[in-house]
């Protein structure tokens, strides 16, 4: 392989109270796929943001093609033919693909004093590019009408349009289905064949194994080392990434399920825009059973969960909890009947970010004894509960019960929500994307919590986009596609590939 | 009923409203909530009017072309206040709605204070009411004879032409040029702009200042239709223009029609009062018609509206 195209020397970047990158030195060779592996908060994204000009390092040097460079904006990076596909796509939703791609680098046509953006010419160029790399898109489609995987293709085309030679992918597969991931990895290999250099930021080991040539591992801001992917096992990479031995196996003993707790039958839900998002869905969850709804994001799975919790109204069908119809009850009444809900967006729906941990932990029970007596809040009861839960659920925070939840890490925010919901002692627990954006350690903790609840005989509804999570935890799997349940079966009868097929709407 | 007069007055009211709404569209499509159109138009009109007073006194004469100088001054005046607004919301990151309200209150107070000080100094007679000459009006031969819509071509203020040209240019810039493409992206996903190497805050700054200019032009036009400027000139046309742009779904061509709707509904209700020969109590009742219509329209249409997605969000590079 050729000479290094990018060299990072002794890069250090500090944010208030944290060293995101601590004296990191690494080099990336031209034409390779270099993976950057690490847990959340290990400093991968920060390091690449430095290379992309979004942050300036406090110390250290960057060399691109042998020359030292100082990057102060993404424009500087683009001038050096460095492009980045961000984890959160940076696309304008009401613009066409062409408009998005040319934004910031618009080709102009002129006539006298007038100039205008030459969208027609740009469309042609984009069409040609998309054919060259097998990234099929229609340049005149609007972003808001596109699937996530297509939007990602637009981001890749955006880089290619700007003649990027060094392509940074920030966690590109976290939003994709298994089939789409395969497709993306193929594209990466295609790009490598075309002479591009690729940096892949990820915490998924199989992907690295599949495409990467070398892999740098970051742990708490420090570079652990650079490894040759072909000669390093995934188990070893995992251990290096976490800094200790990791146990991937989950302990899920078989047991008999009890009577039906949740019975959803023929439920149809329309969203605010009068679009049918849940279409005639039926499912049952029994005591001690984990039913997982698998599916590609946006196929109605969250709406099913919301309808059960009462966040959304149903227009047809019935929902019963322990045999009692609940579809006309308010959210509060449903909580009292025994529904715990761990929402998808922990910051928007799970917590009041600017309240402290103590108040957040009591947010569903504050109006009951002992937290309030005759309409007056009892701070001591709040405090006692908080101290107890922080201890038992290992919630780590700067100032204990008084910590403002905004300042807590994502993993600990999630632990707080789970503590609160589990403490309700409900018969039914709904987990929506419970491990989204969490690192390996926190994920293991939360999986264990879910299994503990199963062992206690709770009925559990799990909505997850992570197929590995579904496969690891579920007793029963329902696959949702365009608002309908395509398949429900015992998890032992389904392979990961089969579930992936159903997620794409393929029925056999 | 006098159809010609409804047409003439409707257009004279609708066009300034339209250009002010375009200012709001520029600001809001870039992502900055714009409530200060009212303040901009009033302050712009004040600067225009005071410029006339100063020049008039200095020259001892009042030629027709002063109107154009006044218009230019009004545009600059609107931009000046908008500059302050932009500083508040973009540099100092104050809440956009609050900044808007503050600017509006400031504009009223500042203009009445300044107009008595300046008129006192220039003419020796301190007053908050600045008298302007009557604007010349033009009638287009031929077209003005068309039945029903002929009134559109009678007694046109010179502003009408300026506004039509400026509005066409504003449309072209917003939808066809590089600047416009970037501006509209700012209100939907500013991070996309940032990633493309465009300075979001600079762009929004320019959009707010332009909004001030458009509003100043509209304000001067309103002022000349009554031929004087006073703190009583703040009668809510700025807010009406915001209603027009919301009703028009933040789109210039749709907002043209909504502005016309407001303009003609107003001139129609005025004529109706005239025609019925009602006492002034009732005429007041009728002059609330455009506002009642606004309310009704907003109640029924705001559900279908799609404001820019990032409207009202400060752009913060670090936040992802």
Coordinates of N, CA, C and O in Angstrom, one line a residue, chain A residues 151-289:
Chain A
X151 N -30.9 8.9 1.4 CA -30.4 10.2 1.9 C -28.9 10.1 2.2 O -28.1 11.0 1.9
X152 N -28.5 8.9 2.7 CA -27.1 8.7 2.9 C -26.3 8.7 1.6 O -25.2 9.2 1.5
X153 N -26.9 8.1 0.6 CA -26.3 8.1 -0.8 C -26.1 9.5 -1.3 O -25.1 9.8 -1.9
X154 N -27.1 10.4 -0.9 CA -26.9 11.8 -1.3 C -25.7 12.4 -0.6 O -24.9 13.1 -1.3
X155 N -25.5 12.1 0.6 CA -24.4 12.6 1.4 C -23.0 12.1 0.7 O -22.1 12.8 0.6
X156 N -23.1 10.8 0.3 CA -21.8 10.3 -0.4 C -21.6 11.0 -1.7 O -20.5 11.5 -2.0
X157 N -22.7 11.2 -2.4 CA -22.6 11.9 -3.7 C -22.1 13.4 -3.5 O -21.4 13.9 -4.4
X158 N -22.5 14.0 -2.4 CA -22.1 15.3 -2.1 C -20.6 15.4 -2.0 O -20.0 16.3 -2.6
X159 N -20.0 14.4 -1.4 CA -18.5 14.4 -1.3 C -17.9 14.1 -2.7 O -16.9 14.8 -3.0
X160 N -18.5 13.2 -3.4 CA -17.9 12.9 -4.7 C -18.0 14.1 -5.7 O -17.1 14.3 -6.5
X161 N -19.1 14.8 -5.6 CA -19.3 16.0 -6.4 C -18.2 17.0 -6.2 O -17.8 17.7 -7.1
X162 N -17.7 17.0 -4.9 CA -16.7 18.0 -4.6 C -15.3 17.4 -4.8 O -14.3 17.8 -4.2
X163 N -15.2 16.3 -5.5 CA -14.0 15.6 -5.8 C -13.2 15.2 -4.5 O -12.0 15.3 -4.5
X164 N -13.9 14.7 -3.5 CA -13.3 14.3 -2.3 C -12.4 13.1 -2.6 O -12.9 12.2 -3.3
X165 N -11.2 13.0 -2.0 CA -10.4 11.9 -2.1 C -10.3 11.1 -0.8 O -10.1 9.9 -0.8
X166 N -10.5 11.8 0.3 CA -10.5 11.2 1.6 C -11.9 11.3 2.1 O -12.5 12.4 2.3
X167 N -12.6 10.2 2.3 CA -14.0 10.2 2.7 C -14.1 9.7 4.1 O -13.7 8.6 4.5
X168 N -14.7 10.5 5.0 CA -14.9 10.1 6.4 C -16.4 9.7 6.6 O -17.3 10.5 6.2
X169 N -16.6 8.5 7.1 CA -18.0 8.1 7.4 C -18.2 8.0 8.9 O -17.5 7.2 9.5
X170 N -19.1 8.8 9.4 CA -19.3 8.8 10.9 C -20.5 7.9 11.2 O -21.6 8.3 10.9
X171 N -20.2 6.7 11.8 CA -21.2 5.8 12.1 C -22.3 5.6 11.1 O -23.5 5.8 11.3
X172 N -21.9 5.2 9.9 CA -22.8 5.3 8.7 C -23.9 4.2 8.8 O -24.9 4.3 8.2
X173 N -23.7 3.1 9.5 CA -24.6 2.0 9.5 C -25.6 2.0 10.6 O -26.5 1.2 10.6
X174 N -25.6 3.0 11.5 CA -26.4 3.0 12.6 C -27.9 3.2 12.3 O -28.8 2.8 13.0
X175 N -28.2 3.7 11.1 CA -29.5 3.9 10.7 C -30.0 3.0 9.6 O -31.1 3.2 9.0
X176 N -29.2 2.0 9.3 CA -29.6 1.1 8.1 C -30.0 -0.3 8.5 O -29.6 -0.8 9.6
X177 N -30.7 -1.0 7.6 CA -31.0 -2.4 7.8 C -29.9 -3.2 7.4 O -29.0 -2.7 6.7
X178 N -29.9 -4.5 7.8 CA -28.8 -5.4 7.4 C -28.5 -5.4 5.9 O -27.3 -5.3 5.5
X179 N -29.5 -5.4 5.1 CA -29.3 -5.4 3.6 C -28.7 -4.1 3.2 O -27.8 -4.1 2.3
X180 N -29.2 -3.0 3.7 CA -28.7 -1.7 3.3 C -27.2 -1.6 3.8 O -26.4 -0.9 3.1
X181 N -26.9 -2.2 4.9 CA -25.5 -2.1 5.4 C -24.6 -2.8 4.4 O -23.6 -2.3 4.0
X182 N -25.0 -4.0 3.9 CA -24.3 -4.8 2.9 C -24.0 -3.9 1.7 O -22.9 -3.8 1.2
X183 N -25.1 -3.2 1.3 CA -25.0 -2.4 0.1 C -24.0 -1.3 0.3 O -23.2 -1.0 -0.6
X184 N -24.1 -0.6 1.5 CA -23.2 0.5 1.8 C -21.7 0.0 1.8 O -20.8 0.6 1.3
X185 N -21.5 -1.2 2.4 CA -20.1 -1.7 2.5 C -19.6 -2.0 1.1 O -18.4 -1.8 0.8
X186 N -20.5 -2.5 0.2 CA -20.1 -2.7 -1.2 C -19.7 -1.4 -1.8 O -18.7 -1.4 -2.5
X187 N -20.5 -0.4 -1.5 CA -20.1 0.9 -2.1 C -18.7 1.4 -1.6 O -17.9 1.9 -2.4
X188 N -18.5 1.2 -0.4 CA -17.2 1.6 0.2 C -16.0 0.8 -0.6 O -15.0 1.4 -0.9
X189 N -16.3 -0.5 -0.8 CA -15.2 -1.2 -1.5 C -15.1 -0.7 -2.9 O -14.0 -0.6 -3.4
X190 N -16.2 -0.3 -3.5 CA -16.2 0.2 -4.9 C -15.4 1.5 -4.9 O -14.6 1.8 -5.8
X191 N -15.6 2.3 -3.8 CA -14.9 3.6 -3.7 C -13.4 3.4 -3.6 O -12.5 4.1 -4.1
X192 N -13.1 2.4 -2.8 CA -11.6 2.0 -2.6 C -11.0 1.6 -3.9 O -9.9 2.0 -4.2
X193 N -11.8 0.8 -4.7 CA -11.3 0.4 -6.0 C -11.0 1.6 -6.9 O -10.1 1.7 -7.7
X194 N -11.9 2.7 -6.7 CA -11.7 3.9 -7.4 C -10.6 4.8 -6.9 O -10.5 5.9 -7.3
X195 N -9.8 4.3 -5.9 CA -8.7 5.0 -5.5 C -8.9 6.0 -4.3 O -8.1 6.7 -3.9
X196 N -10.1 5.9 -3.7 CA -10.5 6.8 -2.6 C -9.9 6.2 -1.3 O -9.8 5.0 -1.2
X197 N -9.7 7.1 -0.4 CA -9.3 6.7 1.0 C -10.5 6.9 1.9 O -11.1 7.9 1.8
X198 N -10.7 5.8 2.7 CA -12.0 5.9 3.5 C -11.6 5.7 4.9 O -10.8 4.9 5.3
X199 N -12.2 6.6 5.7 CA -12.1 6.5 7.2 C -13.5 6.2 7.7 O -14.4 6.9 7.5
X200 N -13.6 5.0 8.4 CA -14.9 4.6 8.9 C -14.9 4.6 10.4 O -14.2 3.9 11.1
X201 N -15.8 5.5 10.9 CA -15.9 5.6 12.3 C -17.1 4.6 12.7 O -18.2 4.7 12.2
X202 N -16.8 3.8 13.7 CA -17.9 2.8 14.0 C -17.6 2.2 15.4 O -16.5 2.3 15.9
X203 N -18.7 1.5 15.9 CA -18.4 0.7 17.0 C -18.9 -0.7 16.7 O -19.0 -1.6 17.6
X204 N -19.2 -1.0 15.4 CA -19.6 -2.3 15.1 C -18.5 -3.1 14.5 O -17.9 -2.8 13.4
X205 N -18.2 -4.2 15.2 CA -17.0 -4.9 14.8 C -17.1 -5.7 13.5 O -16.1 -5.8 12.8
X206 N -18.3 -6.2 13.2 CA -18.5 -7.1 12.0 C -18.2 -6.3 10.8 O -17.6 -6.8 9.8
X207 N -18.6 -5.0 10.8 CA -18.4 -4.1 9.6 C -16.9 -3.9 9.4 O -16.4 -4.0 8.3
X208 N -16.2 -3.7 10.5 CA -14.7 -3.5 10.4 C -14.1 -4.8 9.8 O -13.3 -4.7 8.8
X209 N -14.5 -5.9 10.3 CA -14.0 -7.2 9.8 C -14.3 -7.3 8.3 O -13.5 -7.9 7.6
X210 N -15.4 -6.9 7.9 CA -15.9 -7.1 6.6 C -15.1 -6.2 5.5 O -14.7 -6.7 4.5
X211 N -14.9 -5.0 5.8 CA -14.3 -4.1 4.8 C -13.0 -3.4 5.2 O -12.2 -3.1 4.2
X212 N -12.7 -3.3 6.4 CA -11.5 -2.4 6.8 C -10.2 -3.1 6.6 O -10.1 -4.3 6.7
X213 N -9.2 -2.3 6.2 CA -7.8 -2.9 6.1 C -7.1 -2.8 7.5 O -6.6 -3.7 8.0
X214 N -7.2 -1.6 8.1 CA -6.6 -1.4 9.4 C -7.6 -0.7 10.3 O -8.5 -0.1 9.8
X215 N -7.3 -0.8 11.6 CA -8.3 -0.3 12.5 C -7.5 0.4 13.7 O -6.6 -0.2 14.3
X216 N -7.9 1.6 14.0 CA -7.3 2.3 15.1 C -8.3 2.3 16.2 O -9.5 2.5 16.0
X217 N -7.9 2.0 17.4 CA -8.9 1.9 18.5 C -8.6 3.0 19.5 O -7.5 3.2 20.0
X218 N -9.7 3.7 19.9 CA -9.6 4.8 20.8 C -10.3 4.3 22.1 O -11.3 3.7 22.1
X219 N -9.7 4.7 23.2 CA -10.3 4.4 24.5 C -10.2 5.7 25.4 O -9.0 6.1 25.7
X220 N -11.2 6.3 25.8 CA -11.2 7.5 26.6 C -10.3 8.5 26.1 O -9.5 9.1 26.8
X221 N -10.3 8.8 24.8 CA -9.5 9.8 24.2 C -8.1 9.4 23.8 O -7.5 10.1 23.0
X222 N -7.7 8.3 24.3 CA -6.3 7.8 23.9 C -6.3 6.8 22.9 O -7.2 5.9 22.8
X223 N -5.3 6.8 22.0 CA -5.2 5.7 21.0 C -4.6 4.5 21.7 O -3.5 4.5 22.2
X224 N -5.3 3.4 21.6 CA -4.9 2.1 22.2 C -3.8 1.5 21.3 O -2.8 1.0 21.7
X225 N -4.1 1.6 20.0 CA -3.2 1.1 19.0 C -3.8 1.0 17.7 O -5.0 1.2 17.5
X226 N -3.0 0.6 16.7 CA -3.5 0.4 15.3 C -3.3 -1.0 15.0 O -2.2 -1.6 15.2
X227 N -4.3 -1.7 14.5 CA -4.2 -3.1 14.3 C -4.6 -3.5 12.8 O -5.4 -2.8 12.2
X228 N -4.0 -4.6 12.4 CA -4.3 -5.1 11.1 C -5.6 -5.9 11.2 O -5.6 -6.9 12.0
X229 N -6.6 -5.6 10.5 CA -7.9 -6.2 10.7 C -7.9 -7.7 10.4 O -8.4 -8.5 11.2
X230 N -7.1 -8.0 9.4 CA -7.1 -9.4 9.0 C -6.6 -10.4 10.0 O -7.0 -11.5 10.1
X231 N -5.7 -9.9 10.9 CA -5.0 -10.7 11.9 C -5.5 -10.5 13.3 O -4.9 -11.0 14.2
X232 N -6.6 -9.7 13.5 CA -7.1 -9.4 14.8 C -8.5 -10.0 14.9 O -9.3 -9.7 14.1
X233 N -8.8 -10.7 16.0 CA -10.1 -11.2 16.1 C -11.1 -10.1 16.6 O -10.6 -9.2 17.2
X234 N -12.4 -10.3 16.4 CA -13.3 -9.3 16.8 C -13.4 -9.3 18.4 O -13.5 -8.2 19.0
X235 N -13.2 -10.4 19.0 CA -13.2 -10.5 20.5 C -12.1 -9.6 21.0 O -12.3 -8.8 21.9
X236 N -10.9 -9.7 20.4 CA -9.8 -8.9 20.9 C -10.0 -7.4 20.6 O -9.8 -6.6 21.5
X237 N -10.6 -7.1 19.5 CA -10.9 -5.7 19.2 C -11.9 -5.2 20.3 O -11.8 -4.1 20.8
X238 N -12.9 -6.0 20.6 CA -13.9 -5.6 21.6 C -13.2 -5.3 22.9 O -13.5 -4.3 23.6
X239 N -12.4 -6.2 23.3 CA -11.7 -6.1 24.6 C -10.9 -4.8 24.6 O -10.9 -4.0 25.6
X240 N -10.1 -4.5 23.5 CA -9.3 -3.3 23.5 C -10.2 -2.1 23.5 O -9.8 -1.1 24.1
X241 N -11.3 -2.2 22.9 CA -12.2 -1.0 22.8 C -12.8 -0.6 24.2 O -12.9 0.5 24.5
X242 N -13.1 -1.6 24.9 CA -13.7 -1.4 26.2 C -12.7 -1.3 27.3 O -12.9 -0.7 28.4
X243 N -11.5 -1.8 27.0 CA -10.5 -1.8 28.0 C -10.5 -2.9 29.0 O -9.8 -2.9 30.0
X244 N -11.4 -3.8 28.8 CA -11.5 -5.0 29.7 C -12.2 -6.1 29.0 O -12.6 -5.9 27.8
X245 N -12.2 -7.2 29.6 CA -12.9 -8.4 28.9 C -14.4 -8.1 28.8 O -15.0 -7.7 29.8
X246 N -15.0 -8.3 27.7 CA -16.4 -8.1 27.6 C -17.1 -9.5 27.4 O -16.6 -10.4 26.7
X247 N -18.2 -9.6 28.0 CA -19.0 -10.8 27.8 C -20.2 -10.5 27.0 O -21.1 -9.7 27.4
X248 N -20.3 -11.0 25.8 CA -21.4 -10.7 24.9 C -22.6 -11.5 25.1 O -23.7 -11.2 24.7
X249 N -22.4 -12.7 25.8 CA -23.5 -13.6 25.9 C -24.5 -13.1 26.9 O -24.2 -12.4 27.8
X250 N -25.8 -13.3 26.6 CA -26.8 -12.9 27.5 C -27.4 -14.2 28.1 O -27.5 -15.2 27.5
X251 N -27.7 -14.1 29.4 CA -28.2 -15.3 30.1 C -29.7 -15.2 30.1 O -30.3 -14.4 30.8
X252 N -30.4 -16.0 29.2 CA -31.8 -16.0 29.1 C -32.4 -17.4 29.2 O -32.5 -18.1 28.2
X253 N -32.7 -17.8 30.4 CA -33.2 -19.1 30.6 C -34.6 -19.2 30.0 O -35.4 -18.3 30.0
X254 N -34.9 -20.4 29.4 CA -36.2 -20.7 28.9 C -37.2 -20.8 30.1 O -36.8 -21.3 31.2
X255 N -38.3 -20.2 30.0 CA -39.4 -20.5 31.0 C -40.8 -20.4 30.4 O -40.9 -19.9 29.3
X256 N -41.7 -20.8 31.1 CA -43.1 -20.8 30.7 C -43.6 -19.4 30.8 O -43.3 -18.7 31.7
X257 N -44.5 -19.0 29.8 CA -45.1 -17.7 29.9 C -46.4 -17.8 30.6 O -47.1 -18.8 30.6
X258 N -46.8 -16.7 31.3 CA -48.1 -16.7 32.0 C -49.2 -16.3 31.1 O -49.1 -16.4 29.9
X259 N -50.3 -15.8 31.7 CA -51.4 -15.3 30.9 C -51.1 -14.0 30.2 O -50.1 -13.4 30.4
X260 N -52.0 -13.8 29.2 CA -51.8 -12.6 28.4 C -52.0 -11.3 29.2 O -53.0 -11.1 29.9
X261 N -51.0 -10.4 29.1 CA -51.1 -9.1 29.8 C -51.6 -8.1 28.8 O -52.6 -7.4 29.1
X262 N -50.9 -8.0 27.7 CA -51.3 -7.0 26.7 C -51.9 -7.7 25.5 O -51.3 -8.6 24.9
X263 N -53.1 -7.2 25.1 CA -53.7 -7.7 23.9 C -54.1 -6.6 23.0 O -55.0 -5.8 23.3
X264 N -53.4 -6.5 21.9 CA -53.7 -5.4 20.9 C -54.4 -6.1 19.8 O -53.8 -7.1 19.2
X265 N -55.6 -5.7 19.4 CA -56.2 -6.4 18.3 C -56.7 -5.4 17.3 O -57.5 -4.4 17.6
X266 N -56.3 -5.6 16.1 CA -56.8 -4.9 14.9 C -56.7 -3.4 15.0 O -57.6 -2.6 14.7
X267 N -55.6 -2.9 15.6 CA -55.4 -1.5 15.9 C -54.9 -0.7 14.6 O -54.0 -1.2 13.9
X268 N -55.6 0.4 14.3 CA -55.2 1.3 13.3 C -55.0 2.7 13.8 O -55.8 3.1 14.7
X269 N -53.9 3.3 13.4 CA -53.6 4.6 13.9 C -53.3 5.5 12.8 O -52.5 5.2 11.8
X270 N -53.8 6.7 12.8 CA -53.5 7.8 11.9 C -52.6 8.8 12.6 O -52.9 9.2 13.7
X271 N -51.6 9.3 12.0 CA -50.8 10.4 12.6 C -51.4 11.7 12.4 O -52.5 11.9 11.9
X272 N -50.7 12.8 12.9 CA -51.2 14.1 12.8 C -51.5 14.6 11.4 O -52.4 15.4 11.1
X273 N -50.8 14.0 10.4 CA -51.0 14.4 9.0 C -52.0 13.5 8.3 O -52.1 13.5 7.1
X274 N -52.8 12.8 9.2 CA -53.9 11.9 8.7 C -53.3 10.8 7.8 O -54.0 10.3 6.9
X275 N -52.1 10.4 8.0 CA -51.5 9.3 7.3 C -51.6 8.0 8.2 O -51.4 8.1 9.4
X276 N -52.0 6.9 7.5 CA -52.2 5.7 8.3 C -50.8 5.1 8.6 O -50.1 4.7 7.7
X277 N -50.4 5.2 9.9 CA -49.1 4.7 10.3 C -49.1 3.4 10.9 O -48.1 2.7 10.9
X278 N -50.2 3.0 11.5 CA -50.4 1.6 12.0 C -51.6 1.0 11.3 O -52.7 1.6 11.4
X279 N -51.4 -0.1 10.7 CA -52.5 -0.6 9.9 C -52.9 -2.0 10.3 O -52.2 -3.0 10.1
X280 N -54.0 -2.1 11.1 CA -54.6 -3.3 11.5 C -53.6 -4.3 12.2 O -53.4 -5.4 11.8
X281 N -53.0 -3.7 13.2 CA -52.0 -4.5 13.9 C -52.6 -5.3 15.1 O -53.4 -4.7 15.9
X282 N -52.2 -6.5 15.3 CA -52.6 -7.3 16.4 C -51.4 -8.0 17.0 O -50.5 -8.5 16.3
X283 N -51.3 -7.9 18.3 CA -50.2 -8.7 19.0 C -50.6 -8.9 20.5 O -51.5 -8.2 21.0
X284 N -49.9 -9.9 21.0 CA -50.2 -10.3 22.4 C -48.9 -10.4 23.1 O -47.9 -11.0 22.6
X285 N -48.8 -9.9 24.4 CA -47.6 -10.2 25.1 C -48.1 -10.8 26.5 O -49.0 -10.3 27.1
X286 N -47.4 -11.9 26.8 CA -47.7 -12.7 28.0 C -46.8 -12.4 29.1 O -45.7 -11.8 28.9
X287 N -47.1 -12.8 30.3 CA -46.2 -12.6 31.5 C -44.9 -13.3 31.2 O -44.9 -14.5 30.8
X288 N -43.8 -12.7 31.5 CA -42.5 -13.3 31.3 C -42.0 -13.4 29.9 O -41.0 -14.0 29.6
X289 N -42.7 -12.7 29.0 CA -42.4 -12.8 27.6 C -41.8 -11.5 27.1 O -42.3 -10.4 27.5

